[in-house]
PDB file of C-alpha atoms in Angstrom:
ATOM      1  CA  MET A 186      -2.019  -7.387 -24.118  1.00 40.00           C
ATOM      2  CA  LEU A 187      -4.145  -7.764 -21.018  1.00 42.00           C
ATOM      3  CA  ALA A 188      -6.633  -5.078 -20.168  1.00 40.00           C
ATOM      4  CA  SER A 189      -5.728  -2.679 -17.411  1.00 38.00           C
ATOM      5  CA  SER A 190      -9.072  -3.352 -15.708  1.00 40.00           C
ATOM      6  CA  LEU A 191      -7.796  -6.651 -14.297  1.00 42.00           C
ATOM      7  CA  PRO A 192      -7.379  -6.703 -10.480  1.00 45.00           C
ATOM      8  CA  TYR A 193      -3.544  -6.563 -10.595  1.00 46.00           C
ATOM      9  CA  PRO A 194      -1.053  -3.737 -10.116  1.00 48.00           C
ATOM     10  CA  PRO A 195      -0.979  -1.291 -13.086  1.00 47.00           C
ATOM     11  CA  GLY A 196       2.585  -2.237 -14.049  1.00 49.00           C
ATOM     12  CA  LEU A 197       1.588  -5.821 -14.763  1.00 49.00           C
ATOM     13  CA  SER A 198      -0.887  -4.775 -17.448  1.00 50.00           C
ATOM     14  CA  ALA A 199       2.046  -3.886 -19.699  1.00 53.00           C
ATOM     15  CA  LEU A 200       3.296  -7.501 -19.785  1.00 57.00           C
ATOM     16  CA  SER A 201       2.630  -9.811 -22.703  1.00 56.00           C
ATOM     17  CA  ASP A 202       0.196 -12.718 -22.521  1.00 56.00           C
ATOM     18  CA  GLU A 203       3.174 -15.088 -22.566  1.00 59.00           C
ATOM     19  CA  ILE A 204       4.926 -13.569 -19.555  1.00 60.00           C
ATOM     20  CA  PHE A 205       1.952 -12.616 -17.399  1.00 54.00           C
ATOM     21  CA  PRO A 206       0.890 -16.152 -16.342  1.00 55.00           C
ATOM     22  CA  ARG A 207       4.422 -16.770 -15.029  1.00 57.00           C
ATOM     23  CA  ILE A 208       4.130 -14.086 -12.352  1.00 60.00           C
ATOM     24  CA  VAL A 209       0.487 -14.375 -11.345  1.00 57.00           C
ATOM     25  CA  GLY A 210       0.174 -14.041  -7.580  1.00 63.00           C
ATOM     26  CA  VAL A 211       3.374 -12.090  -6.949  1.00 67.00           C
ATOM     27  CA  LYS A 212       3.133  -9.202  -4.471  1.00 66.00           C
ATOM     28  CA  SER A 213       6.018  -6.985  -5.626  1.00 75.00           C
ATOM     29  CA  ALA A 214       8.046  -6.075  -8.686  1.00 76.00           C
ATOM     30  CA  LYS A 215      11.180  -7.596  -7.129  1.00 73.00           C
ATOM     31  CA  GLU A 216       9.440 -10.899  -6.563  1.00 72.00           C
ATOM     32  CA  ALA A 217       8.267 -10.875 -10.194  1.00 73.00           C
ATOM     33  CA  TRP A 218      11.764 -10.101 -11.429  1.00 68.00           C
ATOM     34  CA  ASP A 219      13.332 -12.830  -9.282  1.00 71.00           C
ATOM     35  CA  ARG A 220      10.853 -15.393 -10.553  1.00 68.00           C
ATOM     36  CA  LEU A 221      11.437 -14.483 -14.200  1.00 68.00           C
ATOM     37  CA  ARG A 222      15.209 -14.409 -13.680  1.00 67.00           C
ATOM     38  CA  ASP A 223      15.211 -17.882 -12.161  1.00 66.00           C
ATOM     39  CA  GLU A 224      13.082 -19.228 -15.006  1.00 63.00           C
ATOM     40  CA  PHE A 225      15.028 -17.725 -17.911  1.00 60.00           C
ATOM     41  CA  GLN A 226      18.539 -17.607 -16.470  1.00 60.00           C
ATOM     42  CA  GLY A 227      18.430 -20.545 -14.111  1.00 61.00           C
ATOM     43  CA  SER A 228      19.250 -20.788 -10.433  1.00 65.00           C
ATOM     44  CA  GLU A 229      21.983 -18.820  -8.702  1.00 73.00           C
ATOM     45  CA  ARG A 230      24.394 -21.711  -9.120  1.00 78.00           C
ATOM     46  CA  VAL A 231      23.667 -22.012 -12.815  1.00 75.00           C
ATOM     47  CA  ARG A 232      24.147 -18.255 -13.291  1.00 77.00           C
ATOM     48  CA  GLN A 233      27.499 -18.348 -11.510  1.00 84.00           C
ATOM     49  CA  GLN A 234      28.701 -21.204 -13.700  1.00 85.00           C
ATOM     50  CA  ARG A 235      27.562 -19.399 -16.816  1.00 86.00           C
ATOM     51  CA  LEU A 236      29.238 -16.182 -15.695  1.00 88.00           C
ATOM     52  CA  LEU A 237      32.490 -18.041 -15.027  1.00 92.00           C
ATOM     53  CA  THR A 238      32.381 -19.460 -18.560  1.00 92.00           C
ATOM     54  CA  LEU A 239      31.809 -15.987 -20.025  1.00 92.00           C
ATOM     55  CA  LYS A 240      34.742 -14.569 -18.025  1.00 93.00           C
ATOM     56  CA  ARG A 241      36.997 -17.321 -19.321  1.00 93.00           C
ATOM     57  CA  GLU A 242      35.918 -16.618 -22.911  1.00 93.00           C
ATOM     58  CA  PHE A 243      36.520 -12.905 -22.367  1.00 93.00           C
ATOM     59  CA  GLU A 244      40.077 -13.460 -21.121  1.00 92.00           C
ATOM     60  CA  MET A 245      40.960 -15.916 -23.899  1.00 92.00           C
ATOM     61  CA  LEU A 246      39.450 -13.985 -26.799  1.00 92.00           C
ATOM     62  CA  LYS A 247      42.215 -12.557 -28.983  1.00 90.00           C
ATOM     63  CA  MET A 248      42.135 -10.926 -32.377  1.00 90.00           C
ATOM     64  CA  LYS A 249      43.523 -13.167 -35.139  1.00 89.00           C
ATOM     65  CA  GLU A 250      45.422 -11.948 -38.192  1.00 87.00           C
ATOM     66  CA  SER A 251      42.423 -12.859 -40.347  1.00 86.00           C
ATOM     67  CA  ASP A 252      39.943 -10.961 -38.120  1.00 90.00           C
ATOM     68  CA  SER A 253      38.790  -7.434 -38.863  1.00 91.00           C
ATOM     69  CA  VAL A 254      38.456  -4.787 -36.179  1.00 92.00           C
ATOM     70  CA  LYS A 255      34.682  -4.820 -36.565  1.00 92.00           C
ATOM     71  CA  SER A 256      34.288  -8.600 -36.193  1.00 92.00           C
ATOM     72  CA  TYR A 257      36.599  -8.789 -33.168  1.00 94.00           C
ATOM     73  CA  SER A 258      35.062  -5.818 -31.352  1.00 92.00           C
ATOM     74  CA  THR A 259      31.554  -7.191 -31.989  1.00 93.00           C
ATOM     75  CA  LYS A 260      32.436 -10.559 -30.434  1.00 93.00           C
ATOM     76  CA  LEU A 261      34.035  -8.851 -27.447  1.00 94.00           C
ATOM     77  CA  ILE A 262      31.138  -6.465 -26.791  1.00 94.00           C
ATOM     78  CA  GLU A 263      28.619  -9.318 -27.051  1.00 93.00           C
ATOM     79  CA  LEU A 264      30.530 -11.198 -24.356  1.00 93.00           C
ATOM     80  CA  VAL A 265      30.662  -8.100 -22.157  1.00 94.00           C
ATOM     81  CA  ASN A 266      26.902  -7.533 -22.499  1.00 93.00           C
ATOM     82  CA  GLN A 267      26.188 -11.130 -21.508  1.00 90.00           C
ATOM     83  CA  MET A 268      28.469 -10.803 -18.477  1.00 92.00           C
ATOM     84  CA  ARG A 269      26.628  -7.643 -17.439  1.00 90.00           C
ATOM     85  CA  LEU A 270      23.279  -9.437 -17.759  1.00 85.00           C
ATOM     86  CA  TYR A 271      24.543 -11.978 -15.237  1.00 84.00           C
ATOM     87  CA  GLY A 272      25.449  -9.224 -12.787  1.00 85.00           C
ATOM     88  CA  GLU A 273      29.143  -8.720 -13.589  1.00 89.00           C
ATOM     89  CA  GLU A 274      30.315  -5.096 -13.569  1.00 90.00           C
ATOM     90  CA  VAL A 275      32.640  -4.696 -16.553  1.00 91.00           C
ATOM     91  CA  GLN A 276      34.109  -1.219 -16.883  1.00 91.00           C
ATOM     92  CA  ASP A 277      34.577   0.275 -20.361  1.00 91.00           C
ATOM     93  CA  HIS A 278      38.258   1.016 -19.733  1.00 91.00           C
ATOM     94  CA  LYS A 279      38.848  -2.709 -19.118  1.00 92.00           C
ATOM     95  CA  VAL A 280      37.287  -3.532 -22.494  1.00 93.00           C
ATOM     96  CA  LEU A 281      39.363  -0.788 -24.142  1.00 93.00           C
ATOM     97  CA  GLU A 282      42.588  -2.168 -22.657  1.00 91.00           C
ATOM     98  CA  LYS A 283      41.590  -5.669 -23.722  1.00 93.00           C
ATOM     99  CA  ILE A 284      41.230  -4.534 -27.348  1.00 92.00           C
ATOM    100  CA  MET A 285      44.539  -2.664 -27.445  1.00 91.00           C
ATOM    101  CA  ILE A 286      46.533  -5.461 -25.802  1.00 90.00           C
ATOM    102  CA  ASN A 287      45.233  -8.202 -28.085  1.00 90.00           C
ATOM    103  CA  LEU A 288      45.639  -6.452 -31.440  1.00 91.00           C
ATOM    104  CA  PRO A 289      47.905  -8.160 -34.041  1.00 89.00           C
ATOM    105  CA  GLU A 290      51.351  -6.859 -34.968  1.00 89.00           C
ATOM    106  CA  ARG A 291      50.033  -4.853 -37.929  1.00 88.00           C
ATOM    107  CA  PHE A 292      48.364  -2.406 -35.489  1.00 90.00           C
ATOM    108  CA  LYS A 293      51.492  -1.847 -33.399  1.00 89.00           C
ATOM    109  CA  SER A 294      52.300   1.577 -34.866  1.00 89.00           C
ATOM    110  CA  LYS A 295      48.675   2.735 -34.572  1.00 91.00           C
ATOM    111  CA  VAL A 296      48.404   1.643 -30.946  1.00 89.00           C
ATOM    112  CA  PHE A 297      51.597   3.543 -30.147  1.00 90.00           C
ATOM    113  CA  ALA A 298      50.197   6.667 -31.835  1.00 91.00           C
ATOM    114  CA  ILE A 299      46.918   6.387 -29.883  1.00 91.00           C
ATOM    115  CA  GLU A 300      48.771   6.012 -26.593  1.00 89.00           C
ATOM    116  CA  GLU A 301      50.855   9.106 -27.369  1.00 89.00           C
ATOM    117  CA  SER A 302      48.063  11.352 -28.663  1.00 88.00           C
ATOM    118  CA  CYS A 303      44.942  10.330 -26.733  1.00 87.00           C
ATOM    119  CA  ASP A 304      43.857  10.379 -23.110  1.00 88.00           C
ATOM    120  CA  LEU A 305      42.987   6.713 -22.564  1.00 85.00           C
ATOM    121  CA  LYS A 306      40.811   7.583 -19.565  1.00 86.00           C
ATOM    122  CA  LYS A 307      38.506   9.642 -21.790  1.00 89.00           C
ATOM    123  CA  LEU A 308      38.749   7.530 -24.954  1.00 92.00           C
ATOM    124  CA  THR A 309      35.573   5.522 -25.594  1.00 92.00           C
ATOM    125  CA  ILE A 310      35.362   2.052 -27.136  1.00 92.00           C
ATOM    126  CA  SER A 311      33.559   3.359 -30.219  1.00 92.00           C
ATOM    127  CA  GLU A 312      36.227   6.043 -30.774  1.00 93.00           C
ATOM    128  CA  LEU A 313      39.011   3.470 -30.454  1.00 93.00           C
ATOM    129  CA  CYS A 314      37.314   1.108 -32.923  1.00 92.00           C
ATOM    130  CA  SER A 315      36.808   3.968 -35.401  1.00 93.00           C
ATOM    131  CA  LYS A 316      40.513   4.861 -35.294  1.00 92.00           C
ATOM    132  CA  LEU A 317      41.544   1.229 -35.725  1.00 93.00           C
ATOM    133  CA  GLN A 318      39.113   0.677 -38.606  1.00 92.00           C
ATOM    134  CA  ALA A 319      40.442   3.768 -40.425  1.00 92.00           C
ATOM    135  CA  HIS A 320      44.006   2.444 -40.028  1.00 91.00           C
ATOM    136  CA  GLU A 321      42.873  -0.976 -41.246  1.00 91.00           C
ATOM    137  CA  GLN A 322      41.268   0.472 -44.386  1.00 89.00           C
ATOM    138  CA  ARG A 323      44.374   2.506 -45.263  1.00 87.00           C
ATOM    139  CA  SER A 324      46.556  -0.578 -44.835  1.00 83.00           C
ATOM    140  CA  ASN A 325      44.254  -2.611 -47.090  1.00 80.00           C
ATOM    141  CA  PHE A 326      44.351   0.079 -49.795  1.00 73.00           C
ATOM    142  CA  ARG A 327      48.167   0.173 -49.701  1.00 67.00           C
ATOM    143  CA  GLN A 328      48.341  -3.618 -49.881  1.00 69.00           C
ATOM    144  CA  GLU A 329      46.011  -3.650 -52.910  1.00 63.00           C
ATOM    145  CA  ASP A 330      48.179  -1.046 -54.698  1.00 54.00           C
ATOM    146  CA  VAL A 331      51.346  -3.049 -54.035  1.00 57.00           C
ATOM    147  CA  THR A 332      49.734  -6.278 -55.226  1.00 60.00           C
ATOM    148  CA  GLU A 333      48.375  -4.656 -58.379  1.00 60.00           C
ATOM    149  CA  GLY A 334      51.769  -3.082 -59.180  1.00 58.00           C
ATOM    150  CA  ALA A 335      53.562  -6.408 -58.728  1.00 58.00           C
ATOM    151  CA  PHE A 336      51.036  -8.150 -60.985  1.00 57.00           C
ATOM    152  CA  GLN A 337      51.443  -5.571 -63.747  1.00 63.00           C
ATOM    153  CA  ALA A 338      55.242  -5.766 -63.565  1.00 61.00           C
ATOM    154  CA  LYS A 339      55.125  -9.551 -63.743  1.00 67.00           C
ATOM    155  CA  HIS A 340      52.764  -9.403 -66.724  1.00 61.00           C
ATOM    156  CA  LYS A 341      55.053  -6.988 -68.596  1.00 66.00           C
ATOM    157  CA  ASN A 342      58.121  -9.134 -67.913  1.00 67.00           C
ATOM    158  CA  LYS A 343      56.311 -12.204 -69.169  1.00 68.00           C
ATOM    159  CA  GLN A 344      55.278 -10.444 -72.386  1.00 69.00           C
ATOM    160  CA  ALA A 345      58.851  -9.236 -72.981  1.00 66.00           C
ATOM    161  CA  SER A 346      60.232 -12.714 -72.370  1.00 68.00           C
ATOM    162  CA  ASN A 347      57.763 -14.311 -74.772  1.00 69.00           C
ATOM    163  CA  SER A 348      58.601 -11.715 -77.437  1.00 68.00           C
ATOM    164  CA  LYS A 349      62.358 -12.399 -77.161  1.00 67.00           C
ATOM    165  CA  GLN A 350      61.821 -16.137 -77.357  1.00 68.00           C
ATOM    166  CA  GLY A 351      59.642 -15.742 -80.455  1.00 63.00           C
ATOM    167  CA  LYS A 352      62.263 -13.630 -82.251  1.00 63.00           C
ATOM    168  CA  LYS A 353      65.019 -16.075 -81.355  1.00 63.00           C
ATOM    169  CA  LYS A 354      63.075 -19.055 -82.680  1.00 61.00           C
ATOM    170  CA  PHE A 355      62.249 -17.210 -85.890  1.00 58.00           C
ATOM    171  CA  GLY A 356      65.936 -16.264 -86.416  1.00 59.00           C
ATOM    172  CA  ASP A 357      67.137 -19.801 -85.797  1.00 58.00           C
ATOM    173  CA  LYS A 358      64.589 -21.194 -88.233  1.00 56.00           C
ATOM    174  CA  GLY A 359      65.512 -18.671 -90.953  1.00 55.00           C
ATOM    175  CA  SER A 360      69.231 -19.322 -90.569  1.00 55.00           C
ATOM    176  CA  LYS A 361      68.705 -23.045 -90.661  1.00 53.00           C
ATOM    177  CA  GLY A 362      66.591 -22.818 -93.831  1.00 52.00           C
ATOM    178  CA  LYS A 363      69.110 -20.639 -95.630  1.00 51.00           C
ATOM    179  CA  SER A 364      71.951 -22.900 -94.569  1.00 51.00           C
ATOM    180  CA  SER A 365      70.170 -25.987 -95.852  1.00 52.00           C
ATOM    181  CA  GLU A 366      69.270 -24.314 -99.129  1.00 50.00           C
ATOM    182  CA  GLY A 367      72.868 -23.127 -99.686  1.00 53.00           C
ATOM    183  CA  SER A 368      74.235 -26.547 -98.837  1.00 55.00           C
ATOM    184  CA  ALA A 369      71.915 -28.270-101.318  1.00 50.00           C
ATOM    185  CA  SER A 370      72.789 -25.831-104.094  1.00 53.00           C
ATOM    186  CA  GLY A 371      76.502 -26.309-103.385  1.00 54.00           C
ATOM    187  CA  ASP A 372      76.224 -30.088-103.608  1.00 56.00           C
ATOM    188  CA  LEU A 373      74.359 -29.911-106.926  1.00 51.00           C
ATOM    189  CA  SER A 374      76.812 -27.413-108.415  1.00 53.00           C
ATOM    190  CA  LYS A 375      79.733 -29.701-107.540  1.00 55.00           C
ATOM    191  CA  LYS A 376      78.067 -32.487-109.545  1.00 56.00           C
ATOM    192  CA  GLY A 377      77.345 -30.186-112.504  1.00 62.00           C
ATOM    193  CA  LYS A 378      73.621 -30.276-111.842  1.00 70.00           C
ATOM    194  CA  PHE A 379      71.341 -27.392-110.903  1.00 74.00           C
ATOM    195  CA  PRO A 380      67.661 -26.942-110.131  1.00 79.00           C
ATOM    196  CA  PRO A 381      65.472 -26.880-113.313  1.00 81.00           C
ATOM    197  CA  CYS A 382      65.719 -23.494-115.010  1.00 80.00           C
ATOM    198  CA  PRO A 383      62.355 -21.709-115.066  1.00 78.00           C
ATOM    199  CA  HIS A 384      63.085 -20.476-118.610  1.00 75.00           C
ATOM    200  CA  CYS A 385      64.380 -23.550-120.441  1.00 79.00           C
ATOM    201  CA  SER A 386      63.842 -26.326-117.877  1.00 77.00           C
ATOM    202  CA  LYS A 387      67.425 -27.526-118.241  1.00 79.00           C
ATOM    203  CA  THR A 388      69.547 -28.520-115.226  1.00 79.00           C
ATOM    204  CA  ASN A 389      73.061 -27.738-116.542  1.00 77.00           C
ATOM    205  CA  HIS A 390      73.102 -24.064-115.575  1.00 74.00           C
ATOM    206  CA  LEU A 391      71.649 -21.550-113.096  1.00 75.00           C
ATOM    207  CA  GLU A 392      68.708 -19.309-113.882  1.00 74.00           C
ATOM    208  CA  LYS A 393      70.907 -16.188-113.968  1.00 73.00           C
ATOM    209  CA  THR A 394      73.172 -17.684-116.659  1.00 77.00           C
ATOM    210  CA  CYS A 395      70.348 -18.880-118.916  1.00 75.00           C
ATOM    211  CA  TRP A 396      70.701 -17.597-122.485  1.00 66.00           C
TER     212      TRP A 396
END
């Protein structure tokens, strides 16, 4: 910082070393401000063009389904602050109306409730955003509960289906094995031959008829 003992008006001593050389020789605070404004913001024509661009962005900015209330309101307020820096007077009620008009369909019931219960002339932007964020959080919680319930139901149905299929396959296999075994024994008995007896090793009788 420059020392206050320099032969310049007291207000200039509070300026940084980077800014001070840009306004050396000015005779009034307005002249200093105009010089700094022209240097950092450009000429009057450039400022008007920039302001027109900001107004266009403000009018076209809408909240998408994927946007949160916080992200959308932050973008909008940043635009408004830039417009105000360029000399545009943007009233808070205009910003509030802009938010309410451009909300997605999922906020329709909440907007209707706000219009019925609140005085929009006294409602601030921060209060509106708080109400919308609370509604958004409740909706997200409900959506998570529904999704979790559907997942659990699907998982249970899948387990039940797999269990039924396993039992059916096991029953078919057992029936097929018994049928094959009975068929083989029947064919051997018709020919007078049987499986080797575990007692006498002969094949002319069944185990239960062995002497």
